[in-house]
Amino acid sequence: MLHTVDAFSRIGEENAFAVLARATDLARQGRDIINLGIGQPDFRTPDHIVEAAIQALRDGHHGYTPATGILPLREAVAADILKRTGAEVSPERVLIVPGGKVTMYMAILMFGEPGADIMYPDPGFPIYRSMIEYTGARPIPVPIREENGFAFSAEETLSLITPQTRLLILNSPANPTGGVTPKAEIDKLVAGLARFPDVAIMSDEIYGQMTYDGLAHQSLMSYPEIRDRLILLDGWSKTYAMTGWRMGFSVWPDKLYENARKLAVNSYSCVNASAQYAGLAALTGPQDAVHAMVAEFDRRRRVVTEGLNALPNVSAAVPKGAFYAFPNVSKTGWKAKPLASALLEKAGVATIGGPDFGVYGEGYIRLSYANSTENIRKALARIGEFLDSERPA
Ligand code: PLP
């Protein structure tokens, strides 16, 4: 008998990958599947970024780099943060990590243990809760409500802090709702956090450059009063269509940076060297591809929302950020997970059931509009036909 630690009975995963596997299986069997399940841009990484990686390999960047990442890249991240948020960050506090996810993994490992509370958005990225449970800490969901525009509420968040709370996880623009929390609400939260100086904050801003309607992204980095306890999670995956490169960055308070660096040394040593050069080209090169991609998501966002609202008993708020719609399907008579599963099996449309993002996700499904307008329209027509003809069991 092999004896692994109990923690593995509590660790979860991301159902989006299981849906992707099932969708791929069905497609292999000859079914015509439209995938609105997976959260990655349907664009190629811009050519100049790909070329930079190829050049780095030709130039002989084949070895280990510092565990924290190459200095020019950390400097470029610091410059990018300054430009986008006005916050001055030392490159000595920037850590290059293999994907945005690694930052949450490290942060939750640093604060989670039995007896500790960690707060996270629900519905939210499923790995937050999974990792909190893995550490034995108590997961405290912060409800994200449609009636609040899928923003988090400062008042409700502050009311859930306990003497055991060690870490508060925030995410705006948000997965899976497309919600963006307004500046006034973030101001209020930061002001309230002054009463809880022992609570660390991890702000997941991986969709920070994907906001619409002229809405500015409000980074938590722009509040100097919490900088000594703020961990920023960001990366290249979404902004530069680089999900498969595994490139992320984080900014850590001085006192936590050494812990993060040691976790890197104890696990992956450093991020792939050529990918780091690609990341450098992404930050320092032209940004037109980013703007063009966001403009295209903006167009599709309207198509998907109009189409969803035209479906029987479905209503969808207009997403303000990221590339997800999170329609309310509670009036269809279907529970969200059986609906998502029937849509894949019977209508050939992959979506994710809201409960895969937490208990407050019941009544919703997530559609990623990182797919062509033509496919989005086709998928909406199929969902409409399905809802007209099928009844829940
Ligand atoms: N944070 C959120 C909110 C996400 O939606 C994702 C990916 O879907 C990540 C982090 C992880 O990004 P990465 O693929 O860079 O690990």
Coordinates of N, CA, C and O and ligand atoms in Angstrom, one line a residue, residues 14 39 99-102 104 125 128 171 175 204 206-207 233 237-238 243 246-247 324, ligand 1:
E14 N -9.6 21.6 -12.5 CA -10.3 22.6 -13.4 C -11.2 21.8 -14.3 O -10.6 21.1 -15.2
G39 N -10.8 28.6 -21.7 CA -10.5 30.0 -21.6 C -9.2 30.4 -22.1 O -8.3 30.8 -21.4
G99 N 3.5 30.5 -15.8 CA 2.0 30.7 -15.9 C 1.5 31.4 -14.7 O 2.0 31.3 -13.6
G100 N 0.3 32.1 -15.0 CA -0.3 32.8 -13.9 C -0.7 32.0 -12.7 O -0.6 32.4 -11.5
K101 N -1.0 30.7 -13.0 CA -1.5 29.8 -11.9 C -0.5 29.6 -10.8 O -0.8 29.5 -9.6
V102 N 0.8 29.7 -11.2 CA 1.9 29.4 -10.2 C 1.9 30.4 -9.1 O 2.2 30.0 -7.9
M104 N -0.8 31.8 -7.7 CA -1.8 31.5 -6.7 C -1.4 30.3 -5.9 O -1.6 30.2 -4.7
F125 N -12.2 31.4 -10.2 CA -11.3 30.4 -10.8 C -11.2 29.2 -9.8 O -10.9 29.4 -8.6
Y128 N -8.4 28.3 -6.9 CA -8.3 29.0 -5.6 C -8.8 28.1 -4.5 O -8.1 27.8 -3.6
N171 N -10.2 39.1 -7.8 CA -10.1 38.9 -9.2 C -11.0 39.9 -10.0 O -12.2 39.7 -10.0
N175 N -13.0 36.0 -14.1 CA -13.4 34.7 -14.7 C -14.3 34.1 -13.6 O -13.8 34.1 -12.4
D204 N -5.6 38.9 -8.5 CA -5.4 38.2 -9.8 C -5.9 39.1 -10.9 O -7.1 39.3 -11.1
I206 N -5.0 38.9 -14.2 CA -4.6 38.3 -15.5 C -5.4 38.8 -16.7 O -4.9 38.8 -17.8
Y207 N -6.6 39.3 -16.4 CA -7.4 39.9 -17.5 C -7.3 41.4 -17.5 O -8.2 42.1 -18.1
L233 N -0.9 39.0 -9.2 CA -0.8 37.9 -10.2 C -1.1 38.4 -11.5 O -2.2 39.0 -11.8
S237 N -0.4 35.0 -20.6 CA -1.3 34.0 -21.3 C -2.4 34.6 -22.1 O -2.6 34.3 -23.2
K238 N -3.1 35.5 -21.4 CA -4.4 36.0 -22.1 C -4.0 37.3 -22.9 O -4.4 37.4 -24.1
T243 N -1.1 31.2 -23.9 CA -1.4 30.2 -22.8 C -0.4 29.0 -22.8 O -0.1 28.5 -21.7
R246 N 3.4 29.1 -21.1 CA 3.5 29.1 -19.6 C 4.4 30.2 -19.1 O 5.5 30.0 -18.7
M247 N 3.9 31.4 -19.2 CA 4.6 32.6 -18.8 C 3.7 33.5 -18.0 O 2.7 34.0 -18.4
Y324 N -15.6 36.2 -21.3 CA -16.6 35.2 -20.9 C -17.9 35.9 -20.8 O -18.0 37.0 -20.3
Ligands
PLP1 N1 -6.3 33.4 -13.1 C1 -7.5 33.4 -13.8 C2 -8.6 34.2 -13.2 C3 -7.6 32.6 -14.9 O1 -8.8 32.6 -15.6 C4 -6.5 31.9 -15.4 C5 -6.6 31.0 -16.6 O2 -7.7 30.7 -17.1 C6 -5.4 32.0 -14.7 C7 -5.3 32.7 -13.5 C8 -4.2 31.1 -15.0 O3 -3.5 31.6 -16.1 P1 -2.2 30.8 -16.7 O4 -2.7 30.0 -17.9 O5 -1.3 31.8 -17.1 O6 -1.7 29.9 -15.6

